[in-house]
Coordinates of C-alpha atoms and ligand atoms in Angstrom, one line a residue:
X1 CA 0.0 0.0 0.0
X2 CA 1.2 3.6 -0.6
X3 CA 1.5 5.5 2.4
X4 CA -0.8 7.9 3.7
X5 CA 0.0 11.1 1.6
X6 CA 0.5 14.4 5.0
X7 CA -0.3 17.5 2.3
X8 CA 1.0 20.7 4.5
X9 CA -1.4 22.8 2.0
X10 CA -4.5 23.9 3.2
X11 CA -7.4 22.2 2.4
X12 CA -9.0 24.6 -0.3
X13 CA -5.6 24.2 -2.4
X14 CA -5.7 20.5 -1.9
X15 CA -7.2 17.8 -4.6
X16 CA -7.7 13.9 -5.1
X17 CA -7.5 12.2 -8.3
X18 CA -9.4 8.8 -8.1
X19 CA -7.6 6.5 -11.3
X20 CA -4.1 7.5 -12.4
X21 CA -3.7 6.5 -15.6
X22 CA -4.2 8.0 -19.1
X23 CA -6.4 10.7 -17.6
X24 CA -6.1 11.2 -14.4
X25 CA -2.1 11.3 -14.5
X26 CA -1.7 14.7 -16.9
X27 CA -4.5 16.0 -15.0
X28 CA -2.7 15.9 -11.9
X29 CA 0.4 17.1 -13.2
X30 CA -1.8 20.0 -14.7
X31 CA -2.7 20.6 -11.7
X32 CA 0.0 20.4 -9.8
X33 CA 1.6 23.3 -12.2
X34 CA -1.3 25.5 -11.6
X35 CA -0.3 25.1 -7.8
X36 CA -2.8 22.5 -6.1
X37 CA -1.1 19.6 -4.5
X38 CA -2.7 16.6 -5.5
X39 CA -3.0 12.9 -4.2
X40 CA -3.2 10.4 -6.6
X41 CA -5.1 7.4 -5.5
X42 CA -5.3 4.2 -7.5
X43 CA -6.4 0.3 -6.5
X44 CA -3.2 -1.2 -8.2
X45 CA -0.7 -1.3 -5.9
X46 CA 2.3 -1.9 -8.4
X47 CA 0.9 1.4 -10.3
X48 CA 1.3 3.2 -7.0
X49 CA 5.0 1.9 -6.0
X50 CA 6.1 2.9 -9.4
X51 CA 4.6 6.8 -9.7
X52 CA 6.3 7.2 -5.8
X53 CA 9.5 6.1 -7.5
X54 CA 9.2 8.7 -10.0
X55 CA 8.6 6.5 -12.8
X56 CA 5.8 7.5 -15.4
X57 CA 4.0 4.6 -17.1
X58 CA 2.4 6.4 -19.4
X59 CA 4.1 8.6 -22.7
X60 CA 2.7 11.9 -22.0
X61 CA 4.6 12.2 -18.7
X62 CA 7.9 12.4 -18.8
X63 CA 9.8 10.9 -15.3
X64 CA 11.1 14.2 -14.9
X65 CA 8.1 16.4 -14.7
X66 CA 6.8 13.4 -12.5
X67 CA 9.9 13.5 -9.8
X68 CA 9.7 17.4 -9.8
X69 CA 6.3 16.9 -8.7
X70 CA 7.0 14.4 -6.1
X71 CA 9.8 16.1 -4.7
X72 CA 8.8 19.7 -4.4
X73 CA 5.6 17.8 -2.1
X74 CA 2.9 18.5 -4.6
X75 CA 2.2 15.5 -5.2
X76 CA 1.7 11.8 -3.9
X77 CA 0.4 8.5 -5.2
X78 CA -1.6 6.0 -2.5
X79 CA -4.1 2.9 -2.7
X80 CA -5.3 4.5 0.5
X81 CA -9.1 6.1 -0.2
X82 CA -9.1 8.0 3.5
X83 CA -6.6 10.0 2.2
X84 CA -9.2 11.8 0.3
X85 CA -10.7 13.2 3.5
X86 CA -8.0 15.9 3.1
X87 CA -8.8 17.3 -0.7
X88 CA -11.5 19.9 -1.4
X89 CA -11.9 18.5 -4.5
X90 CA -11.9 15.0 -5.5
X91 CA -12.1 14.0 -9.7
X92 CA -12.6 10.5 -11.0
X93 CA -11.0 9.4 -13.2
X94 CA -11.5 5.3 -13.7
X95 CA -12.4 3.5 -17.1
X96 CA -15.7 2.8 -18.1
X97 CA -15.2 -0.3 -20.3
X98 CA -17.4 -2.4 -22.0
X99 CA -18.5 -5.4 -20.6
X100 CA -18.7 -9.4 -22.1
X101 CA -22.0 -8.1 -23.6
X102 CA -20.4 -4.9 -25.0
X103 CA -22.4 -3.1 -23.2
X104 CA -21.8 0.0 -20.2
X105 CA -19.6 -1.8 -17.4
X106 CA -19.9 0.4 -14.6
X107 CA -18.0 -1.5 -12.0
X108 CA -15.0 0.8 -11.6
X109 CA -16.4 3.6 -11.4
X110 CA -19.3 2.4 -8.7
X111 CA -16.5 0.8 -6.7
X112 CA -14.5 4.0 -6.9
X113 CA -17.7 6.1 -6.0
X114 CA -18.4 3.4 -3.4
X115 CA -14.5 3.8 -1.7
X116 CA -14.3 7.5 -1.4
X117 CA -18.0 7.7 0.3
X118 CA -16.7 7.3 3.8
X119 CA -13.9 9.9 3.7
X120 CA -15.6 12.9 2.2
X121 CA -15.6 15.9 3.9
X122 CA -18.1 18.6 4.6
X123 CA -18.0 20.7 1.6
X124 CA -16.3 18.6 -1.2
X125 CA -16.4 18.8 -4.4
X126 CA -16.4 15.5 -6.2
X127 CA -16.2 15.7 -10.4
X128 CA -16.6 13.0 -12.7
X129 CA -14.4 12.7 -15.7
X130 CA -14.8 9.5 -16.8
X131 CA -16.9 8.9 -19.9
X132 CA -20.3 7.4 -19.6
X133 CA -23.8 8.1 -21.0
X134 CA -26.0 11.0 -19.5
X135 CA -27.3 10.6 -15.9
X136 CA -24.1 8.7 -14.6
X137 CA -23.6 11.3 -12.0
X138 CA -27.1 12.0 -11.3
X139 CA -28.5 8.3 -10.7
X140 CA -25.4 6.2 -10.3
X141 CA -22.5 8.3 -8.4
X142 CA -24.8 10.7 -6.3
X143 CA -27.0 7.9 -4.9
X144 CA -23.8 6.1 -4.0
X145 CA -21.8 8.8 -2.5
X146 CA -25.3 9.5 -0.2
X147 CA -25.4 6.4 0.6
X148 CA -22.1 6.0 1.8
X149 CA -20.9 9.5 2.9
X150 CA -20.4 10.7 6.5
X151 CA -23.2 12.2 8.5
X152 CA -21.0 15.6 9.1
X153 CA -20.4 15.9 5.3
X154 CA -23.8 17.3 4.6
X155 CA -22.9 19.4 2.2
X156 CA -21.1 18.0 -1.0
X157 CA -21.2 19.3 -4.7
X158 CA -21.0 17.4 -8.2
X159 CA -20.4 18.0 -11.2
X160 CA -19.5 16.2 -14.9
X161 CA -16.2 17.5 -16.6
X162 CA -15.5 15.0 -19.2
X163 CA -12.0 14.3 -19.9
X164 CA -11.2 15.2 -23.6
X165 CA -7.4 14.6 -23.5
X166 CA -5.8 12.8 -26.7
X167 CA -2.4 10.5 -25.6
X168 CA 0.3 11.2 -27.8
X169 CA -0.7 14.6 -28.9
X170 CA 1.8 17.4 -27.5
X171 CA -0.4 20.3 -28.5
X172 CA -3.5 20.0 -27.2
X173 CA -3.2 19.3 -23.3
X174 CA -4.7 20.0 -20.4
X175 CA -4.0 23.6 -20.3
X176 CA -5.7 24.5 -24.1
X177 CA -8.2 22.3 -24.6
X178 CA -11.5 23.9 -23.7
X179 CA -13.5 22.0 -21.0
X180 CA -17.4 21.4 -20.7
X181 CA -18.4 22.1 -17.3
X182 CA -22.0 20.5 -16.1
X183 CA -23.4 20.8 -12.5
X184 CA -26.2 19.9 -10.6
X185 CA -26.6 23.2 -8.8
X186 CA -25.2 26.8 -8.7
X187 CA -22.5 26.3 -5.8
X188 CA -21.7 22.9 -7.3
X189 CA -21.4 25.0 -10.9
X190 CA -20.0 27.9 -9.3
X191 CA -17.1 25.8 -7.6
X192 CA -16.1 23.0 -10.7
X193 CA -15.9 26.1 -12.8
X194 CA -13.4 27.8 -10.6
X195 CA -11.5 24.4 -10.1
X196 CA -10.8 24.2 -13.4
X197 CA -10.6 27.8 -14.7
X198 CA -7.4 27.5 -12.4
X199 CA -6.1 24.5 -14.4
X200 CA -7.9 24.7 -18.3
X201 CA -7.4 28.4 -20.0
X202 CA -11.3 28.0 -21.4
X203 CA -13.9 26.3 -18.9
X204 CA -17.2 25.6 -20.7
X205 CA -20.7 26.0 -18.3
X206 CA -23.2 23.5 -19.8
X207 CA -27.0 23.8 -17.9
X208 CA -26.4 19.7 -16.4
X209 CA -24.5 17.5 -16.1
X210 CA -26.3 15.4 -18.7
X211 CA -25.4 17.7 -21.3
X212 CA -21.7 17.8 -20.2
X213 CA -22.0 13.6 -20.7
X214 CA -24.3 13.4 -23.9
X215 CA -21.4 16.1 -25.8
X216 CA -18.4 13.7 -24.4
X217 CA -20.8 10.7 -26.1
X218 CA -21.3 12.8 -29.4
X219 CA -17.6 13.8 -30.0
X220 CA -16.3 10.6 -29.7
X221 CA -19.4 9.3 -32.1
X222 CA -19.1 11.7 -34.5
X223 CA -15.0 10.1 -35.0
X224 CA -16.5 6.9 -35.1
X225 CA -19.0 7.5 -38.0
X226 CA -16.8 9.6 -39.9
X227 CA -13.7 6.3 -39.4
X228 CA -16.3 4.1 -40.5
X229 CA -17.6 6.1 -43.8
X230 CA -13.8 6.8 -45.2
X231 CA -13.6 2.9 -44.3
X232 CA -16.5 2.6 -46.4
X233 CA -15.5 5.2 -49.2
X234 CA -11.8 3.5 -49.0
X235 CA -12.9 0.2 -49.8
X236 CA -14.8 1.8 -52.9
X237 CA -12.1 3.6 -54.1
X238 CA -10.2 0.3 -54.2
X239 CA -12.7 -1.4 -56.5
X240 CA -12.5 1.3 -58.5
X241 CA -8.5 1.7 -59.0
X242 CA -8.7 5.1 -57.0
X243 CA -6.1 6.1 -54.3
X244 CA -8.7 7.4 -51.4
X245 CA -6.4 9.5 -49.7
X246 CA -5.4 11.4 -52.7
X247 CA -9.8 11.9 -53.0
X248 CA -9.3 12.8 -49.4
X249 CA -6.7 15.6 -49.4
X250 CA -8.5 17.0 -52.8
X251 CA -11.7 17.2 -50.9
X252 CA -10.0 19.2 -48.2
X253 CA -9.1 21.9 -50.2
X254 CA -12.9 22.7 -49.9
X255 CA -12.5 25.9 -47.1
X256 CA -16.3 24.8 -45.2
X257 CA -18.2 22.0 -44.6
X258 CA -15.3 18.8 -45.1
X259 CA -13.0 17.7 -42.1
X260 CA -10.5 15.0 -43.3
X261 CA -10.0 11.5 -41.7
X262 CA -8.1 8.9 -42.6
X263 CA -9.1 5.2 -43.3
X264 CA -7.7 2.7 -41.4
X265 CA -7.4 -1.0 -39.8
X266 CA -10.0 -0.2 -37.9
X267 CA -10.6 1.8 -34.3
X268 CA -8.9 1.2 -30.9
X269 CA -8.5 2.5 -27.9
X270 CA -10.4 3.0 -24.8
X271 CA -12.4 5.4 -26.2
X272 CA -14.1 5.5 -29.9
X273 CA -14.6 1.7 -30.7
X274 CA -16.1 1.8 -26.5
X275 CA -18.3 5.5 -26.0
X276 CA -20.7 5.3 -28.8
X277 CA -21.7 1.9 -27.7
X278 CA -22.7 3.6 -24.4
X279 CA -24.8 5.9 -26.5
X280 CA -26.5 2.5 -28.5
X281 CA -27.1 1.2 -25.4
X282 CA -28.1 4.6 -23.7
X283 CA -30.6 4.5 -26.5
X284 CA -31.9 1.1 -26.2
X285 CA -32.8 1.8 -22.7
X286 CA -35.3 4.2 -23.6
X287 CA -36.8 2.9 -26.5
X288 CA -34.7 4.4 -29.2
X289 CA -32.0 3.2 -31.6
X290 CA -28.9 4.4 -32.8
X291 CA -29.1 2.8 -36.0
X292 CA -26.8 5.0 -37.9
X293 CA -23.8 4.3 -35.1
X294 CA -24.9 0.9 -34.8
X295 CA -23.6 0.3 -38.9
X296 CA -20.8 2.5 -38.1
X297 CA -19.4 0.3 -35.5
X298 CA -19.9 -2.7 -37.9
X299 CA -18.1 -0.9 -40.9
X300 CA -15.3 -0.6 -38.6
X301 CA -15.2 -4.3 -37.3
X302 CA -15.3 -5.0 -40.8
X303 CA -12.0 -3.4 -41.4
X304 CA -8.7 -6.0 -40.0
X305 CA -10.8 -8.4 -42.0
X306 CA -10.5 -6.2 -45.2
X307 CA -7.1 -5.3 -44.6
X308 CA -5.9 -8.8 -43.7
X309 CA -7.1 -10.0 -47.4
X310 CA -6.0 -7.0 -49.5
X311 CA -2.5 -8.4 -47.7
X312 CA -3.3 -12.0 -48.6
X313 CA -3.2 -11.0 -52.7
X314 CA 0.0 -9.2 -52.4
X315 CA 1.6 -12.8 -51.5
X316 CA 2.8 -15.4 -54.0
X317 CA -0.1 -16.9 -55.5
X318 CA -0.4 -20.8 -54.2
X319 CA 2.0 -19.9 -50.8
X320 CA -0.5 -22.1 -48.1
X321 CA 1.0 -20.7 -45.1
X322 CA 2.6 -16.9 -45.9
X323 CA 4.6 -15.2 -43.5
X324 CA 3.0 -11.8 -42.4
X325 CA 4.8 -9.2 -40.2
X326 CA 2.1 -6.3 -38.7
X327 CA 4.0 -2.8 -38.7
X328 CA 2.6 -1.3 -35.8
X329 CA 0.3 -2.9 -33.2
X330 CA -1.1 -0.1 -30.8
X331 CA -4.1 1.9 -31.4
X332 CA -2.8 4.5 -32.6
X333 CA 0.6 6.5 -33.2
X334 CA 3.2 7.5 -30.7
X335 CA 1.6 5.6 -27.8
X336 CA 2.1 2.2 -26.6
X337 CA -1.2 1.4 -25.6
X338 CA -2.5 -1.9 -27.3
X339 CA -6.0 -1.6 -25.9
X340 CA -9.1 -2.2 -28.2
X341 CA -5.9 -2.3 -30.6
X342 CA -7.9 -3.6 -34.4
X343 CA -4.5 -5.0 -35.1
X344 CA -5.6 -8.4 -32.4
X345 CA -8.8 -8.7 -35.1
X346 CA -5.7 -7.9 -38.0
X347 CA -4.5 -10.6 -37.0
X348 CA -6.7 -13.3 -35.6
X349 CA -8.0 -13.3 -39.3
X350 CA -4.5 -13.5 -40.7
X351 CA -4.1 -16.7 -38.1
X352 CA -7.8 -18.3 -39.4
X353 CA -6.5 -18.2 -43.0
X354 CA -3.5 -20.0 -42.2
X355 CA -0.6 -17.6 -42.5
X356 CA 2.2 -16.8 -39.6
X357 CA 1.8 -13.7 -38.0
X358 CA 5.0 -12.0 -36.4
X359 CA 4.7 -8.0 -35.2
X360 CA 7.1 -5.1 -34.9
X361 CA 6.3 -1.8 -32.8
X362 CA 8.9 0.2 -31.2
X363 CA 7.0 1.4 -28.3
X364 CA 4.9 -2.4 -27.3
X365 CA 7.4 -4.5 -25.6
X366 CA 5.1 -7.2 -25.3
X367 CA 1.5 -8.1 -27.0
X368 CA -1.1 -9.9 -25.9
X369 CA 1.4 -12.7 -24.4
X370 CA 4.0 -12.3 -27.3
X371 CA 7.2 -10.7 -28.0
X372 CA 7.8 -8.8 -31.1
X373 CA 10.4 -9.6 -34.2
X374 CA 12.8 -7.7 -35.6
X375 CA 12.7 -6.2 -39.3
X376 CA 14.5 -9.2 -40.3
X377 CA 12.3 -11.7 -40.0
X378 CA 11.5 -13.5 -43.6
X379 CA 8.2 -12.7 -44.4
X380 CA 6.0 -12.4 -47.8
X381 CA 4.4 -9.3 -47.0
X382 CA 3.9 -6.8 -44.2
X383 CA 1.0 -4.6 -43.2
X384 CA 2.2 -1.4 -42.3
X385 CA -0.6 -0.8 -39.7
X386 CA 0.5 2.0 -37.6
X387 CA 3.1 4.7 -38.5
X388 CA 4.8 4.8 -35.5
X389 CA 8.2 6.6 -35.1
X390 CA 11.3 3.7 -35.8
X391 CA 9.7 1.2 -38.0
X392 CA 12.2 1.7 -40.9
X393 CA 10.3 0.7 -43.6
X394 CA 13.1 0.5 -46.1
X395 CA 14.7 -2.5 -44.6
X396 CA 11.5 -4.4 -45.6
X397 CA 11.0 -2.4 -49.5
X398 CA 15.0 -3.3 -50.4
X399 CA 14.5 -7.0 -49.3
X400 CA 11.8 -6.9 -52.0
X401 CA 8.8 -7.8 -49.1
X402 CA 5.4 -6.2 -50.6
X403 CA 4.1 -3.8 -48.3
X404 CA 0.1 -2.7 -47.9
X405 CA 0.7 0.7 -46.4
X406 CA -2.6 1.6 -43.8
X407 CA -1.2 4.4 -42.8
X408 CA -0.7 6.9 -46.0
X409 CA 2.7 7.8 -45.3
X410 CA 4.8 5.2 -48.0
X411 CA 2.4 6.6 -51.0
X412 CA 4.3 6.2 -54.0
X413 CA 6.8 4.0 -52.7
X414 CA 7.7 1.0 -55.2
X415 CA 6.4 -2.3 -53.6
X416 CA 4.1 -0.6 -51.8
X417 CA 0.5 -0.6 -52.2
X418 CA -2.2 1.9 -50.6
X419 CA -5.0 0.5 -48.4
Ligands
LIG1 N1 -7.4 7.4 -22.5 C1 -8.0 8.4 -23.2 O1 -7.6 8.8 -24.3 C2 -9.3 9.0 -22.7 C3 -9.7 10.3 -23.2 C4 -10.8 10.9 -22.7 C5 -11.6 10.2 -21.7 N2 -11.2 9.0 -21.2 C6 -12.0 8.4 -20.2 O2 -11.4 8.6 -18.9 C7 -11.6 7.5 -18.1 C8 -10.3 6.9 -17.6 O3 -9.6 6.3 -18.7 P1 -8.0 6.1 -18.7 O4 -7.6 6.0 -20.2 O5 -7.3 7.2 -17.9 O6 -7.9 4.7 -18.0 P2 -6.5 4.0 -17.6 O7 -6.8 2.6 -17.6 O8 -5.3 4.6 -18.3 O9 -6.3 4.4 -16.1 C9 -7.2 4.2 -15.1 C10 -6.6 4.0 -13.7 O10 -7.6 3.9 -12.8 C11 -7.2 2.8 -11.9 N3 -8.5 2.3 -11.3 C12 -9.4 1.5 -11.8 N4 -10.4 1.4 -11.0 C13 -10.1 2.1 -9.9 C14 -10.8 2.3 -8.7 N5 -12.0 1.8 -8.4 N6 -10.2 3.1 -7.8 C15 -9.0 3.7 -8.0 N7 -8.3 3.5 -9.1 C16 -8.9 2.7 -10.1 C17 -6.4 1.8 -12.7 O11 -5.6 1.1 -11.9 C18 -5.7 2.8 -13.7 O12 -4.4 3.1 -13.1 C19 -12.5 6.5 -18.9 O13 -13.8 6.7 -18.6 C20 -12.2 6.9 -20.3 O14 -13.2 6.6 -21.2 C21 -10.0 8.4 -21.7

């Protein structure tokens, strides 16, 4: 267990993070620049040990801004929820997966709702971040905290703030990426808007919380769809002996109206291929259907399987059992996180159709259970999946090995051939 963080601030300057991962991590650094000190509280204990030891697991922190933050006092990470009883202001932060169903899984964030009950005191304000469909705060975290809470801390406020940070992207942090603020009253509004004025340069008031949630749901579906229908449009363009990204970048020259995205193996991540199944679901529960996302989310799933063939014809004709190397497994670029990664569905196709699957990723030591290959390895083609920074592709093009290129950055490269 981590110890029992002793803040010397006062209380007022004093917050708790609930979850210190992706999320909660940059926001405590964040805050911990714009001078609150911060406890970080997380349930696994290895995660704890390592932050203590100034050691970031995750890109966007780097050890050093980590260890300043431990050392001038600001900051402290503990499995120990009583700690909480000291912060005026408590975020959570915790994932909100899908469950065996793919639907809402709740569990962490009930639990985490559950374990800072007992320690709240008078006068806190407790902010969720996490992503999860409209009415989360209202009728699953409020009932819990009353439940739970001490009789002296009458008086707590809540708000929704969802997170909208994007791993791997050193321009839009904490600091300049406008946040939605939605509370259930004015000194619960008046209070999560001055929290994070003093962290966020634009704070957004939204009339509930509801709104706040519903927006976070609508961002992240509005990627989703627009993935899925330049999926759609690439495949298209295939048939058709057009290079889609070269329709793509000619259709951005249009100054209103067109945002470019790119196609893809698929989605990943803890976020686009999970949130807009919360809002299918959130619609199913009263009555409604989100048809549109619904096909959306199928287009996508649809994807490894397309991108695994187009592979397959590059290879020999008659070779039974090719050799396929995967050029980056994580979700997406610069990060190392491999979860919801459409590179597992890449290649669990690849496997059903008999080839041998290897992977190569600079920044995933280990997969799913496997260790990665080096650029040598003999194959018959590779699937350049995700551009990240150190696959040197030309180790692969002047062995001859075809290359399907996913990720638009080989175009015109002999031997290579655009998804
Ligand atoms: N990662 C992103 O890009 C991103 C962006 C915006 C919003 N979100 C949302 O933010 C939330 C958190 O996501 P994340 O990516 O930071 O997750 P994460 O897995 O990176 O980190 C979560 C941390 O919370 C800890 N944890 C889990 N349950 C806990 C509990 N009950 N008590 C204390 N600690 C607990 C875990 O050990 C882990 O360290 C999710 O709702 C997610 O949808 C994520």
């Amino acid at each position: 267990m981590g110890k029992i963080p002793q803040m010397s601030a006062p209380q007022h300057r004093i917050m708790a993070i609930i979850g210190q991962g992706y999320v909660g991590l940059p926001l405590a650094m964040a805050a911990v620049d714009a001078g609150w000190n911060v406890i970080g509280v997380d349930n696994f204990d290895a995660r704890v040990a390592q932050l203590n030891m100034g050691s970031s697991p995750i890109e966007d922190i780097s050890n050093s801004t980590l260890q300043a933050a431990i050392s001038s006092g600001s900051y402290v990470a503990t499995t120990d929820y009583s700690a909480v009883s000291s912060a005026s202001v408590i975020t959570i932060c915790v994932p909100t997966p899908l469950d065996q169903k793919r639907e809402p899984d709740l569990t962490l964030l009930r639990s985490a709702a559950k374990a800072i009950s007992p320690y709240l005191a008078n006068e806190t304000l407790i902010v969720s971040e996490s992503t999860s469909f409209p009415g989360t705060l209202r009728d699953v975290i409020i009932p819990i905290v009353n439940q739970h809470k001490p009789k002296e801390s009458h008086e707590l406020y809540f708000a929704s703030a969802p997170e909208r940070v994007n791993p791997g992207d050193s321009y839009w942090t904490q600091k300049n990426t406008p946040r939605l603020v939605g509370a259930i009253n004015e000194e619960s509004s008046h209070r999560a808007l001055a929290f994070y004025k003093s962290i966020c340069d634009g704070v957004i008031s939204v009339s509930t919380p509801e709104v706040a949630e519903a927006a976070k749901l609508l961002e992240n579906t509005f990627r989703l769809v627009n993935i899925a229908l330049i999926n759609e449009f690439t495949q298209l363009c295939s048939l058709n002996g057009i290079n889609v990204n070269q329709v793509i970048d000619a259709a951005a020259t249009k100054p209103y109206g067109f945002m470019p995205f790119r196609p893809g193996v698929g989605v990943g991540g803890h976020c686009i291929p999970v949130d807009p199944l919360y809002l299918t679901w959130w619609a199913r529960q009263r009555g409604g259907a989100a048809t549109f996302v619904e096909s959306a989310d199928s287009i996508n799933h649809a994807m490894p399987r397309y991108v695994a063939e187009r592979a397959l014809q590059l290879v020999e004709p008659g070779l039974t059992n090719p050799k396929v190397l995967i050029l980056g497994v994580a979700y997406k670029s610069g990060v190392s996180d491999v979860r919801e990664t459409p590179t597992s569905e890449l290649r669990d196709y690849l496997l059903s159709k008999g080839a041998e699957v290897a992977w190569f990723d600079p920044l995933v030591p280990v997969w799913e259970g496997s260790n990665p290959v080096s650029l040598e390895w003999p194959c018959d083609v590779a699937i350049f999946a995700m551009n990240q920074s150190g696959i040197h592709t030309n180790q692969l093009i002047s062995r001859g090995v075809p290359i399907l290129d996913c990720t638009n950055s080989l175009f015109g490269t002999i031997g290579v051939t655009s998804l």
